[in-house]
XYZ file of C-alpha atoms in Angstrom:
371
model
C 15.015 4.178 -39.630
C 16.702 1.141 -39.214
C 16.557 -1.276 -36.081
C 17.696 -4.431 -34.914
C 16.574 -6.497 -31.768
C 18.264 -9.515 -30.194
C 16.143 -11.308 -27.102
C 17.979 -14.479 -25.413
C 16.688 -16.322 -23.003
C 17.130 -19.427 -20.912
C 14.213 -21.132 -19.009
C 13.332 -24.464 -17.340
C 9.829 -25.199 -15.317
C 9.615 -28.552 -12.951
C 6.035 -29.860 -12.261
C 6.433 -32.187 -9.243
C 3.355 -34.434 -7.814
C 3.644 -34.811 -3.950
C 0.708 -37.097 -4.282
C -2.233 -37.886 -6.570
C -4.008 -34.588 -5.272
C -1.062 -31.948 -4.789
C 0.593 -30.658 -7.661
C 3.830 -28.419 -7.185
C 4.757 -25.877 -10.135
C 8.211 -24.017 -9.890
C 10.390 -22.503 -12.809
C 13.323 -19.770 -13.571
C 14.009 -17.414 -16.669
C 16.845 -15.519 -17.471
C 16.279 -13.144 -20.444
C 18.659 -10.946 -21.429
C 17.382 -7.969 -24.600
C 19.478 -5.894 -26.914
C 18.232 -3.109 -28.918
C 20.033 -0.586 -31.406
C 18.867 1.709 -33.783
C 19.840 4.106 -36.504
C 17.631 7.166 -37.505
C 18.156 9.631 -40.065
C 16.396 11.921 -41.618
C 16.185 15.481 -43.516
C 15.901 18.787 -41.035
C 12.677 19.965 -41.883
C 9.943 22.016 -40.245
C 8.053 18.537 -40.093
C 10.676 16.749 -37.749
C 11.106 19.650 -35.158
C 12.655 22.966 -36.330
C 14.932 24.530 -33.687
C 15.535 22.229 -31.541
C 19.338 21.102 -30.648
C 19.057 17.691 -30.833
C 23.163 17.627 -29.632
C 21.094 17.539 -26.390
C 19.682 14.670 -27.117
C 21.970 11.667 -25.358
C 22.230 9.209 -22.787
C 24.989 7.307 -21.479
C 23.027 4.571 -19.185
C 23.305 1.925 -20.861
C 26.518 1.906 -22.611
C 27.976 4.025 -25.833
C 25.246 5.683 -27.338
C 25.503 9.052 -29.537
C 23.502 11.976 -29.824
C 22.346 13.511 -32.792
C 24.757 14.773 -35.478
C 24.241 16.504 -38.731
C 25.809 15.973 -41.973
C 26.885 18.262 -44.861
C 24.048 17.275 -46.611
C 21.603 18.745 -43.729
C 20.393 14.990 -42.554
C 20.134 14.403 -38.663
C 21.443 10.986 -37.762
C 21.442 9.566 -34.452
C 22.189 6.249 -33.030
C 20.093 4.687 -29.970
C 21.544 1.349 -27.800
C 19.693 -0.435 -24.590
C 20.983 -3.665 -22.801
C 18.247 -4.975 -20.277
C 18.232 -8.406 -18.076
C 16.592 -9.978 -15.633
C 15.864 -13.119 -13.986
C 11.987 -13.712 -13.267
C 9.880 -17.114 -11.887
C 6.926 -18.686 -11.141
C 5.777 -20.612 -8.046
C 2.101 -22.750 -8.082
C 0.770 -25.240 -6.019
C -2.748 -27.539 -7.349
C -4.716 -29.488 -5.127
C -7.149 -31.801 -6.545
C -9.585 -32.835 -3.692
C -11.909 -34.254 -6.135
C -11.928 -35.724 -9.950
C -13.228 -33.266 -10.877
C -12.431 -30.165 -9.056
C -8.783 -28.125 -9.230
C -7.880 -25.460 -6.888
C -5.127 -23.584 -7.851
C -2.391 -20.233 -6.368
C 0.363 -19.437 -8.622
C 2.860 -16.467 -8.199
C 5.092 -15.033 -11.082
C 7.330 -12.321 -11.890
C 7.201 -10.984 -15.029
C 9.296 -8.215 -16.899
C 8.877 -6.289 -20.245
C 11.849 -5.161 -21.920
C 13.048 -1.515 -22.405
C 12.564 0.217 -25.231
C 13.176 3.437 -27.090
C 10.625 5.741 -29.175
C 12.295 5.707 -32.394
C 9.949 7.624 -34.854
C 10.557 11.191 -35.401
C 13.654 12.190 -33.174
C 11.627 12.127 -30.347
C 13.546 13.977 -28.101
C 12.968 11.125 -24.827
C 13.580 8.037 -26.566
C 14.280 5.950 -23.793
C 12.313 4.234 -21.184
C 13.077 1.642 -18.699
C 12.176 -1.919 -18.001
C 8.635 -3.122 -16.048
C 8.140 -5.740 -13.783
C 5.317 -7.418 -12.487
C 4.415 -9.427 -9.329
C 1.418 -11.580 -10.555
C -0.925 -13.361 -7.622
C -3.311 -15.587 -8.665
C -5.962 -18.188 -7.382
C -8.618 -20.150 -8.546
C -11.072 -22.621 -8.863
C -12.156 -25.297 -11.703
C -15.199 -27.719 -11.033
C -17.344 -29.218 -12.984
C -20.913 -29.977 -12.187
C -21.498 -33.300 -14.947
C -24.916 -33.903 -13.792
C -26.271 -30.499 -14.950
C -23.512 -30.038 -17.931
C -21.493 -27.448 -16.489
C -18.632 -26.247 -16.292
C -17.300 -23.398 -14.450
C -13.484 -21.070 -14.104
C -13.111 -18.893 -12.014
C -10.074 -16.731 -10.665
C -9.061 -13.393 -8.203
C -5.655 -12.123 -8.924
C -3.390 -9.291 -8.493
C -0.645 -7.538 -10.126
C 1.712 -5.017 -8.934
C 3.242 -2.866 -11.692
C 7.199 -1.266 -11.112
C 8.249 1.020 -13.425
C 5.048 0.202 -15.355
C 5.960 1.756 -19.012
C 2.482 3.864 -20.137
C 2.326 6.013 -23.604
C 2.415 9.490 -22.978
C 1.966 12.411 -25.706
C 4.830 15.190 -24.962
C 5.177 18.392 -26.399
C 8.742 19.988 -27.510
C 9.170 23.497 -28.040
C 6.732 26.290 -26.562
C 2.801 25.098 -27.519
C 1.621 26.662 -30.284
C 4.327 28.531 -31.544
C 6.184 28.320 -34.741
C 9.347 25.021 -34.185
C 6.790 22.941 -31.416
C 5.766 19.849 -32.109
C 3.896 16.687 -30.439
C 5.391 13.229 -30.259
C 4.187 9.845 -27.858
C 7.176 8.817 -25.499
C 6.825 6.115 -23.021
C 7.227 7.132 -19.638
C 7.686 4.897 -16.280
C 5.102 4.954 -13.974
C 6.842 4.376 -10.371
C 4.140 1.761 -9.644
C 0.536 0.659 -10.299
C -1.656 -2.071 -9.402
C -4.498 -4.172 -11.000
C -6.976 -6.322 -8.761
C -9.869 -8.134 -9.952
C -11.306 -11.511 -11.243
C -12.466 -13.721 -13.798
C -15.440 -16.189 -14.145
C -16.131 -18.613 -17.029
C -18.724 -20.993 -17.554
C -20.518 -23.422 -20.211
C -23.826 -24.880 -19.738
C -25.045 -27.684 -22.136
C -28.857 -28.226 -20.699
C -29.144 -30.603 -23.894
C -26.470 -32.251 -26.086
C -27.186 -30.162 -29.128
C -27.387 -26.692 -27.096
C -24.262 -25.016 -25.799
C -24.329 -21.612 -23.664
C -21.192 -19.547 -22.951
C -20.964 -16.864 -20.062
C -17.850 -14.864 -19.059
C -17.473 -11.598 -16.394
C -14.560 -9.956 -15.924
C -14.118 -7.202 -12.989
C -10.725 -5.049 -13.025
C -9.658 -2.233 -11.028
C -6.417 -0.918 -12.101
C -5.386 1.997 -10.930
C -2.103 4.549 -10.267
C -0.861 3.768 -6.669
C 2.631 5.845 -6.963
C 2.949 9.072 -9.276
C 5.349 11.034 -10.804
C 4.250 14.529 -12.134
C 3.479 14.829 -15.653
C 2.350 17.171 -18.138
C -1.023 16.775 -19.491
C -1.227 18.149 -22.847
C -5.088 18.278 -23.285
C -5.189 21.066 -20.730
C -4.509 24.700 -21.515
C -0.958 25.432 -21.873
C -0.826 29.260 -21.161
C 1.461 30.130 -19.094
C 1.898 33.115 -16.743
C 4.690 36.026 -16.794
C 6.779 33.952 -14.667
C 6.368 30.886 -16.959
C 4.013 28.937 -14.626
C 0.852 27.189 -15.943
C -2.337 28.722 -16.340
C -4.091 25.984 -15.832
C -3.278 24.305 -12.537
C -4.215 20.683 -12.958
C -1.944 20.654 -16.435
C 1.280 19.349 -14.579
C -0.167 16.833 -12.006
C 0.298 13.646 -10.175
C -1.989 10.687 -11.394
C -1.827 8.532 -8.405
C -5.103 6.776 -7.624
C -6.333 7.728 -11.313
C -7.589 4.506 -13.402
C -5.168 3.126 -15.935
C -5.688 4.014 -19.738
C -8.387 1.493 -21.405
C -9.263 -0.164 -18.721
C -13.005 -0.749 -18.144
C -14.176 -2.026 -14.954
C -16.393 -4.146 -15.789
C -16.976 -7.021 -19.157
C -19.590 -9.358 -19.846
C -19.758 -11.620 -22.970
C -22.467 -14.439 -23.371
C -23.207 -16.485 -26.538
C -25.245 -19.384 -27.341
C -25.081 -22.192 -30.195
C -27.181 -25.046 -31.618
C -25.842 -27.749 -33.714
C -28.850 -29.261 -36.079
C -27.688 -33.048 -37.807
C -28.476 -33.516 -41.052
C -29.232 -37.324 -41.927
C -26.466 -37.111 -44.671
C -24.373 -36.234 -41.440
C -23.581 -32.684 -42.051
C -24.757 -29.750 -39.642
C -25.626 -26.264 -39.036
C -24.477 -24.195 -36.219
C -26.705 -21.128 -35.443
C -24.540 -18.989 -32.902
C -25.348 -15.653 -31.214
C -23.079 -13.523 -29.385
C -23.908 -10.406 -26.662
C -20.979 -8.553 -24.999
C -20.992 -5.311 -22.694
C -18.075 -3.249 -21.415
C -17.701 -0.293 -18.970
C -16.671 3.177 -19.327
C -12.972 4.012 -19.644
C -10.447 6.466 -20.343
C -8.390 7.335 -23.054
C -5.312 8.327 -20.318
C -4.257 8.088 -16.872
C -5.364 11.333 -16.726
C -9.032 10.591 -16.076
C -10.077 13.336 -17.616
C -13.694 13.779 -18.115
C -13.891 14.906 -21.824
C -11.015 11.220 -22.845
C -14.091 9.158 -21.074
C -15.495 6.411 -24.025
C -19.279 5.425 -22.552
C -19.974 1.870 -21.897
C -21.620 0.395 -25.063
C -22.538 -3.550 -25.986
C -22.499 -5.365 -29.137
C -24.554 -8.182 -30.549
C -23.213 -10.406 -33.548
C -24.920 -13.447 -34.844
C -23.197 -16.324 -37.045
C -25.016 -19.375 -39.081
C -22.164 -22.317 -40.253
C -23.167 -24.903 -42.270
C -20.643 -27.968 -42.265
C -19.926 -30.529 -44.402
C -20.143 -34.126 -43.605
C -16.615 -34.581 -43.261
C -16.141 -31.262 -42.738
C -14.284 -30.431 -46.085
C -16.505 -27.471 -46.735
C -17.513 -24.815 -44.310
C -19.829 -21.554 -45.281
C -20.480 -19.005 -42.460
C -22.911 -15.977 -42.676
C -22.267 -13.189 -40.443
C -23.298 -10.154 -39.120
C -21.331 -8.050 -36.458
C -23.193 -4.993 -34.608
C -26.541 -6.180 -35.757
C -28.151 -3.548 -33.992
C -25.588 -0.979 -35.289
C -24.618 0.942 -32.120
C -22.208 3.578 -32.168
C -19.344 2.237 -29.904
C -16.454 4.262 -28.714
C -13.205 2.832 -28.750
C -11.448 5.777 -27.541
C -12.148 9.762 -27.147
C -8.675 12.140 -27.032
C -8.822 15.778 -26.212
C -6.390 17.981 -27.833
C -5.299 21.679 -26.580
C -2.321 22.064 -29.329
C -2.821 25.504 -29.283
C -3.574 28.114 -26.474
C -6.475 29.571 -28.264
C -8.339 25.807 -28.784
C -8.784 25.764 -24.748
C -9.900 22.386 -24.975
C -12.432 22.582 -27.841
C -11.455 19.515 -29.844
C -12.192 16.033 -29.496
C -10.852 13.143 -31.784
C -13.459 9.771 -31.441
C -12.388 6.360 -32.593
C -15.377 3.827 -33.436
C -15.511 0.308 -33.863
C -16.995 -0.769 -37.223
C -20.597 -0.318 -37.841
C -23.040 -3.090 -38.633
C -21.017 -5.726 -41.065
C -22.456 -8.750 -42.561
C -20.724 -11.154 -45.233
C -20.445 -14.592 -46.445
C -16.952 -17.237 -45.399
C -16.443 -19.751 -47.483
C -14.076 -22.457 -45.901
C -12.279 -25.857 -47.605
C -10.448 -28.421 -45.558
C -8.536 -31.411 -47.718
């Protein structure tokens, strides 16, 4: 597997002050990407046996050849996308105070296409996303009671929003199918929500840290797609078994995507007289329930878990020397990073589960030198 990638781009932003309180924010990209690659490999039962990869082709964007095979038995096939666009941003900042920033800002952002190159997969291509971002917000600080405090509501609407999807080739679980993850375009999606920081220092030495994050991103237009982790028996006339295994996901919640995140931390710098320091810090997050795919399903749903870590730094006086001791999960809770269902075969109806963990508790010893 060979590939090459070329991204060009050309950009300029102006920042223009209307007076000492209004702030005006505009800018321009053009980006233009170009992608080729060249597979090859041996026809084996472990690539995908029986399958006519001649089939295999698309002529969208440009000159691009389907799969051959050589005397040798190798299958070689050549993949080529050309994608451009021209995107911007738009912000206005008003500054009513010295210490106070309101801010709106709208961009549009895009995300190159792209082609699943591993395997053969037999849908390599997908298409290009874009994004209209909306965003507001508010920075003050309060000096008198050492805080200060971020805090934003945005939203983004998704077009063509590209989203990892596992597709089957071949009839499941028989002899020449095969699994593979292609990246399919979502006709549109949405994600609303917002963001609050803050840092209190009630005394010099003490510092507290507090961030909450709320999302809701969800499906809002659909195609239909094939969920694999339902059962894939099929009927004389060839139509699923199971009804809900080809379906829409509109309104479904995007993949890993918790609703709701909290993270706090505190620290405490202690002087030494020969003017070095240690810096005790303790961290707590939290984080909602998710699910492994957009297609909600209950068994792909990781359960909300939190996490404590704790850190002690000792620093130098000029800081040339730095030691940390750490310890992450200290209270060694099992945390689910993601839960997959698998149906591969018709028999399995669902049985199996594959779990992914963050790391248990973890402690260790840095050891840090500046010059």
């Amino acid at each position: 597997n060979v590939s090459l990638f070329n991204a060009y781009g050309v950009y300029g932003q102006v920042d223009y002050n209307i007076t000492d309180q209004w702030k005006l924010t505009g800018g321009l990209r053009w980006s233009k990407d170009i992608k080729d690659s060249a597979e090859s490999a041996f026809l084996a039962c472990y690539i995908i046996c029986g399958v006519n990869y001649t089939n295999y082709t698309r002529t969208a964007y440009g000159a691009i050849a389907g799969t051959t095979f050589d005397s040798n038995g190798y299958a070689n096939r050549r993949l080529h996308g050309e994608w451009e666009a021209t995107t911007g941003t738009l912000g206005v900042e008003y500054r009513p105070l010295a210490d106070t920033l309101l801010f709106a800002k709208y961009s549009r952002g895009y995300k190159a296409g792209g082609f699943n190159n591993l395997g053969f997969g037999a849908l390599p291509y997908t298409d290009p996303e874009f994004v209209d971002s909306y965003e507001g917000g508010w920075k003050q600080e309060f000096r008198d009671i050492g805080v200060t405090l971020n805090s934003s509501l945005f939203y983004y609407k998704y077009h063509d929003m590209q989203a990892p999807l596992t597709v089957i080739t071949g009839t499941q679980g028989q002899t020449g199918s095969t699994s593979f993850t292609a990246f399919v375009n979502v006709p549109e999606a949405e994600a609303k929500g917002l963001e609050i920081e803050g840092n209190w220092n009630p005394i010099d030495p003490l510092s507290i840290g507090f961030t909450y994050a709320y999302l809701d991103a969800t499906v809002t237009q659909s195609g239909v797609y094939v969920d694999v982790s339902r059962n894939p028996a099929t009927d004389t006339l060839g139509a699923y078994v199971d009804p809900l295994r080809a379906r829409s996901v509109e309104g479904n919640q995007l993949a890993q995507s918790p609703k709701n995140k909290v993270a706090l931390n505190a620290s405490y710098r202690i002087g030494m007289d020969d003017g070095s320091y240690w810096l005790p810090t303790v961290s707590y997050s939290w984080r909602s329930s998710f699910y492994d795919t957009f297609f909600n399903n209950p068994g792909e749903k990781s359960p909300a878990y939190d996490n404590v870590d704790a850190r002690l730094n000792w620093h130098s006086s000029k800081d040339h020397f730095v030691v940390t001791a750490w310890v992450r999960n200290i209270f060694d809770t099992e945390q689910n990073t993601s839960i997959s269902t698998n149906t591969y075969r018709v028999q399995d109806a669902g049985a199996y589960q594959t779990y992914s963990y963050s790391l248990p508790r973890t402690f260790g010893v840095d050891f840090q030198f500046h010059w």
